[in-house]
Amino acid sequence: MMKFMLLFSRQGKLRLQKWYEPYPEKQRRKITRDLINTVLARKPKMCSFLEWRDHKIVYKRYASLYFCAAIEPDDNELITLEIIHRYVELLDKYFGSVCELDIIFNFEKAYYMLDELLIAGEIQETSKKNVLKAIAAQDMLQEDETPQGFFEDSGLG
């Protein structure tokens, strides 16, 4: 089971975090800081798996973003790497070659995609097509809730 997932930039800026186990806020900040420093200090040719505290860490760098997941010591690293890759494929498909700015300005979509893919740290949906259908349905619902001329009619646009 996945404990948490972090997305961060090469500069160490946290862009997205999803925790599947409860941790106190202070401990979350410490874990995040320590883990980002540990991963960024590793050389590019090094293995993407590492033992860290009582977790197994699986990470992958895509362009300027690191996707990092903590799993239980007896979980399969390759499956976790495949889940990370599936998430990146979903982001790419939705945003059309995803970049760090897409995550920053559309973080709610990135979280929603992650929630459609994983529940409680376990894979929920393996089909990219089904996840993208759910996201398209959410986009339609969001468009229906906010009519086009609402802001202009209210004098806000």
PDB file of C-alpha atoms in Angstrom:
ATOM      1  CA  MET A   1       0.000   0.000   0.000  1.00  0.00           C
ATOM      2  CA  MET A   2       1.203   3.475  -0.820  1.00  0.00           C
ATOM      3  CA  LYS A   3       1.768   5.694   2.226  1.00  0.00           C
ATOM      4  CA  PHE A   4       2.055   9.013   0.392  1.00  0.00           C
ATOM      5  CA  MET A   5       2.917  10.578  -2.941  1.00  0.00           C
ATOM      6  CA  LEU A   6       4.866  13.784  -3.520  1.00  0.00           C
ATOM      7  CA  LEU A   7       5.508  15.817  -6.657  1.00  0.00           C
ATOM      8  CA  PHE A   8       8.316  18.322  -6.454  1.00  0.00           C
ATOM      9  CA  SER A   9      10.527  20.337  -8.783  1.00  0.00           C
ATOM     10  CA  ARG A  10      14.289  20.086  -9.305  1.00  0.00           C
ATOM     11  CA  GLN A  11      14.598  23.167  -7.097  1.00  0.00           C
ATOM     12  CA  GLY A  12      12.879  21.324  -4.234  1.00  0.00           C
ATOM     13  CA  LYS A  13       9.509  23.118  -4.428  1.00  0.00           C
ATOM     14  CA  LEU A  14       6.627  20.880  -3.424  1.00  0.00           C
ATOM     15  CA  ARG A  15       3.932  20.931  -6.118  1.00  0.00           C
ATOM     16  CA  LEU A  16       1.513  18.225  -4.985  1.00  0.00           C
ATOM     17  CA  GLN A  17       1.218  15.950  -1.967  1.00  0.00           C
ATOM     18  CA  LYS A  18      -1.213  13.169  -1.194  1.00  0.00           C
ATOM     19  CA  TRP A  19      -1.115  11.345   2.145  1.00  0.00           C
ATOM     20  CA  TYR A  20      -2.834   7.979   2.527  1.00  0.00           C
ATOM     21  CA  GLU A  21      -1.969   7.578   6.203  1.00  0.00           C
ATOM     22  CA  PRO A  22      -2.493  10.142   8.941  1.00  0.00           C
ATOM     23  CA  TYR A  23       0.636  11.998  10.020  1.00  0.00           C
ATOM     24  CA  PRO A  24       0.791  15.104  12.219  1.00  0.00           C
ATOM     25  CA  GLU A  25       1.428  18.289  10.221  1.00  0.00           C
ATOM     26  CA  LYS A  26       4.851  18.806  11.810  1.00  0.00           C
ATOM     27  CA  GLN A  27       5.913  15.270  10.883  1.00  0.00           C
ATOM     28  CA  ARG A  28       4.601  15.738   7.315  1.00  0.00           C
ATOM     29  CA  ARG A  29       6.744  18.847   6.868  1.00  0.00           C
ATOM     30  CA  LYS A  30       9.816  17.042   8.225  1.00  0.00           C
ATOM     31  CA  ILE A  31       9.228  13.963   6.060  1.00  0.00           C
ATOM     32  CA  THR A  32       8.699  16.149   2.991  1.00  0.00           C
ATOM     33  CA  ARG A  33      11.813  18.248   3.603  1.00  0.00           C
ATOM     34  CA  ASP A  34      14.045  15.255   4.370  1.00  0.00           C
ATOM     35  CA  LEU A  35      12.778  13.168   1.473  1.00  0.00           C
ATOM     36  CA  ILE A  36      13.096  15.969  -1.081  1.00  0.00           C
ATOM     37  CA  ASN A  37      16.678  16.613   0.054  1.00  0.00           C
ATOM     38  CA  THR A  38      17.497  12.891  -0.100  1.00  0.00           C
ATOM     39  CA  VAL A  39      16.097  12.399  -3.600  1.00  0.00           C
ATOM     40  CA  LEU A  40      17.606  15.594  -5.024  1.00  0.00           C
ATOM     41  CA  ALA A  41      21.045  14.644  -3.659  1.00  0.00           C
ATOM     42  CA  ARG A  42      21.064  11.392  -5.653  1.00  0.00           C
ATOM     43  CA  LYS A  43      22.836  11.189  -8.991  1.00  0.00           C
ATOM     44  CA  PRO A  44      20.715  10.699 -12.139  1.00  0.00           C
ATOM     45  CA  LYS A  45      22.180   7.261 -12.918  1.00  0.00           C
ATOM     46  CA  MET A  46      21.347   5.890  -9.458  1.00  0.00           C
ATOM     47  CA  CYS A  47      18.511   3.436  -8.836  1.00  0.00           C
ATOM     48  CA  SER A  48      15.009   4.909  -8.435  1.00  0.00           C
ATOM     49  CA  PHE A  49      14.347   2.794  -5.344  1.00  0.00           C
ATOM     50  CA  LEU A  50      15.700   3.417  -1.874  1.00  0.00           C
ATOM     51  CA  GLU A  51      15.155   2.280   1.679  1.00  0.00           C
ATOM     52  CA  TRP A  52      14.285   5.295   3.806  1.00  0.00           C
ATOM     53  CA  ARG A  53      13.325   5.041   7.469  1.00  0.00           C
ATOM     54  CA  ASP A  54      10.576   2.400   7.606  1.00  0.00           C
ATOM     55  CA  HIS A  55       9.454   3.018   4.004  1.00  0.00           C
ATOM     56  CA  LYS A  56      10.555   2.001   0.580  1.00  0.00           C
ATOM     57  CA  ILE A  57      10.789   5.058  -1.703  1.00  0.00           C
ATOM     58  CA  VAL A  58      10.102   4.826  -5.429  1.00  0.00           C
ATOM     59  CA  TYR A  59      10.702   7.924  -7.518  1.00  0.00           C
ATOM     60  CA  LYS A  60      10.989   8.941 -11.147  1.00  0.00           C
ATOM     61  CA  ARG A  61      11.958  12.204 -12.763  1.00  0.00           C
ATOM     62  CA  TYR A  62       9.914  13.449 -15.699  1.00  0.00           C
ATOM     63  CA  ALA A  63      11.262  16.703 -17.197  1.00  0.00           C
ATOM     64  CA  SER A  64      11.548  19.123 -14.259  1.00  0.00           C
ATOM     65  CA  LEU A  65       9.278  17.198 -11.850  1.00  0.00           C
ATOM     66  CA  TYR A  66      10.023  14.334  -9.496  1.00  0.00           C
ATOM     67  CA  PHE A  67       7.186  11.911  -8.762  1.00  0.00           C
ATOM     68  CA  CYS A  68       7.929  10.201  -5.475  1.00  0.00           C
ATOM     69  CA  ALA A  69       5.931   7.506  -3.673  1.00  0.00           C
ATOM     70  CA  ALA A  70       6.497   5.855  -0.303  1.00  0.00           C
ATOM     71  CA  ILE A  71       5.356   2.258   0.010  1.00  0.00           C
ATOM     72  CA  GLU A  72       5.485  -0.483   2.607  1.00  0.00           C
ATOM     73  CA  PRO A  73       8.736  -2.491   2.737  1.00  0.00           C
ATOM     74  CA  ASP A  74       7.099  -5.640   1.330  1.00  0.00           C
ATOM     75  CA  ASP A  75       5.361  -3.922  -1.628  1.00  0.00           C
ATOM     76  CA  ASN A  76       6.533  -4.302  -5.218  1.00  0.00           C
ATOM     77  CA  GLU A  77       8.643  -1.369  -6.447  1.00  0.00           C
ATOM     78  CA  LEU A  78       8.017  -2.048 -10.122  1.00  0.00           C
ATOM     79  CA  ILE A  79       4.246  -1.901  -9.726  1.00  0.00           C
ATOM     80  CA  THR A  80       4.636   1.425  -7.921  1.00  0.00           C
ATOM     81  CA  LEU A  81       6.865   2.694 -10.713  1.00  0.00           C
ATOM     82  CA  GLU A  82       4.189   1.618 -13.185  1.00  0.00           C
ATOM     83  CA  ILE A  83       1.509   3.487 -11.171  1.00  0.00           C
ATOM     84  CA  ILE A  84       3.659   6.633 -11.258  1.00  0.00           C
ATOM     85  CA  HIS A  85       4.111   6.200 -15.009  1.00  0.00           C
ATOM     86  CA  ARG A  86       0.361   5.672 -15.491  1.00  0.00           C
ATOM     87  CA  TYR A  87      -0.327   8.894 -13.578  1.00  0.00           C
ATOM     88  CA  VAL A  88       2.141  10.800 -15.767  1.00  0.00           C
ATOM     89  CA  GLU A  89       0.509   9.335 -18.888  1.00  0.00           C
ATOM     90  CA  LEU A  90      -2.891  10.546 -17.654  1.00  0.00           C
ATOM     91  CA  LEU A  91      -1.520  14.013 -16.982  1.00  0.00           C
ATOM     92  CA  ASP A  92       0.109  14.065 -20.442  1.00  0.00           C
ATOM     93  CA  LYS A  93      -3.084  12.946 -22.139  1.00  0.00           C
ATOM     94  CA  TYR A  94      -5.207  15.539 -20.341  1.00  0.00           C
ATOM     95  CA  PHE A  95      -2.865  18.532 -20.524  1.00  0.00           C
ATOM     96  CA  GLY A  96      -1.087  17.598 -23.746  1.00  0.00           C
ATOM     97  CA  SER A  97       2.553  17.218 -22.699  1.00  0.00           C
ATOM     98  CA  VAL A  98       2.232  18.169 -19.044  1.00  0.00           C
ATOM     99  CA  CYS A  99       4.674  20.610 -17.488  1.00  0.00           C
ATOM    100  CA  GLU A 100       5.236  22.032 -14.026  1.00  0.00           C
ATOM    101  CA  LEU A 101       3.027  25.052 -14.758  1.00  0.00           C
ATOM    102  CA  ASP A 102       0.084  22.776 -15.590  1.00  0.00           C
ATOM    103  CA  ILE A 103       0.370  21.242 -12.125  1.00  0.00           C
ATOM    104  CA  ILE A 104       0.713  24.653 -10.455  1.00  0.00           C
ATOM    105  CA  PHE A 105      -2.265  26.297 -12.168  1.00  0.00           C
ATOM    106  CA  ASN A 106      -4.505  23.225 -12.402  1.00  0.00           C
ATOM    107  CA  PHE A 107      -3.666  21.469  -9.165  1.00  0.00           C
ATOM    108  CA  GLU A 108      -7.301  20.519  -8.551  1.00  0.00           C
ATOM    109  CA  LYS A 109      -7.329  18.532 -11.820  1.00  0.00           C
ATOM    110  CA  ALA A 110      -4.051  16.829 -10.873  1.00  0.00           C
ATOM    111  CA  TYR A 111      -5.515  15.850  -7.491  1.00  0.00           C
ATOM    112  CA  TYR A 112      -8.748  14.661  -9.094  1.00  0.00           C
ATOM    113  CA  MET A 113      -6.808  12.457 -11.551  1.00  0.00           C
ATOM    114  CA  LEU A 114      -4.787  10.996  -8.704  1.00  0.00           C
ATOM    115  CA  ASP A 115      -7.995  10.319  -6.751  1.00  0.00           C
ATOM    116  CA  GLU A 116      -9.535   8.589  -9.765  1.00  0.00           C
ATOM    117  CA  LEU A 117      -6.425   6.433 -10.157  1.00  0.00           C
ATOM    118  CA  LEU A 118      -5.757   5.626  -6.486  1.00  0.00           C
ATOM    119  CA  ILE A 119      -7.959   5.211  -3.434  1.00  0.00           C
ATOM    120  CA  ALA A 120      -6.410   4.806   0.012  1.00  0.00           C
ATOM    121  CA  GLY A 121      -3.025   4.147  -1.572  1.00  0.00           C
ATOM    122  CA  GLU A 122      -4.273   1.258  -3.716  1.00  0.00           C
ATOM    123  CA  ILE A 123      -4.883   1.269  -7.452  1.00  0.00           C
ATOM    124  CA  GLN A 124      -8.554   1.822  -8.207  1.00  0.00           C
ATOM    125  CA  GLU A 125      -8.752   2.181 -11.970  1.00  0.00           C
ATOM    126  CA  THR A 126      -6.215   0.796 -14.418  1.00  0.00           C
ATOM    127  CA  SER A 127      -7.944   2.038 -17.567  1.00  0.00           C
ATOM    128  CA  LYS A 128      -6.684   5.432 -18.733  1.00  0.00           C
ATOM    129  CA  LYS A 129      -9.789   5.764 -20.867  1.00  0.00           C
ATOM    130  CA  ASN A 130     -12.125   5.371 -17.859  1.00  0.00           C
ATOM    131  CA  VAL A 131     -10.169   7.881 -15.776  1.00  0.00           C
ATOM    132  CA  LEU A 132     -10.220  10.411 -18.613  1.00  0.00           C
ATOM    133  CA  LYS A 133     -13.987   9.844 -19.041  1.00  0.00           C
ATOM    134  CA  ALA A 134     -14.517  10.630 -15.351  1.00  0.00           C
ATOM    135  CA  ILE A 135     -12.416  13.779 -15.682  1.00  0.00           C
ATOM    136  CA  ALA A 136     -14.332  14.853 -18.804  1.00  0.00           C
ATOM    137  CA  ALA A 137     -17.586  14.315 -16.891  1.00  0.00           C
ATOM    138  CA  GLN A 138     -16.278  16.467 -14.048  1.00  0.00           C
ATOM    139  CA  ASP A 139     -15.264  19.181 -16.537  1.00  0.00           C
ATOM    140  CA  MET A 140     -18.781  19.141 -18.022  1.00  0.00           C
ATOM    141  CA  LEU A 141     -20.326  19.363 -14.561  1.00  0.00           C
ATOM    142  CA  GLN A 142     -18.078  22.271 -13.682  1.00  0.00           C
ATOM    143  CA  GLU A 143     -19.009  24.077 -16.913  1.00  0.00           C
ATOM    144  CA  ASP A 144     -22.722  23.531 -16.203  1.00  0.00           C
ATOM    145  CA  GLU A 145     -22.377  25.007 -12.705  1.00  0.00           C
ATOM    146  CA  THR A 146     -20.703  28.195 -13.940  1.00  0.00           C
ATOM    147  CA  PRO A 147     -22.638  29.670 -16.868  1.00  0.00           C
ATOM    148  CA  GLN A 148     -20.560  31.560 -19.444  1.00  0.00           C
ATOM    149  CA  GLY A 149     -22.028  35.001 -18.817  1.00  0.00           C
ATOM    150  CA  PHE A 150     -22.325  34.727 -15.034  1.00  0.00           C
ATOM    151  CA  PHE A 151     -19.285  36.840 -14.242  1.00  0.00           C
ATOM    152  CA  GLU A 152     -20.061  39.434 -16.913  1.00  0.00           C
ATOM    153  CA  ASP A 153     -23.685  39.729 -15.742  1.00  0.00           C
ATOM    154  CA  SER A 154     -22.522  40.230 -12.162  1.00  0.00           C
ATOM    155  CA  GLY A 155     -20.094  42.958 -13.170  1.00  0.00           C
ATOM    156  CA  LEU A 156     -17.103  40.832 -12.170  1.00  0.00           C
ATOM    157  CA  GLY A 157     -15.760  40.014 -15.616  1.00  0.00           C
TER     158      GLY A 157
END
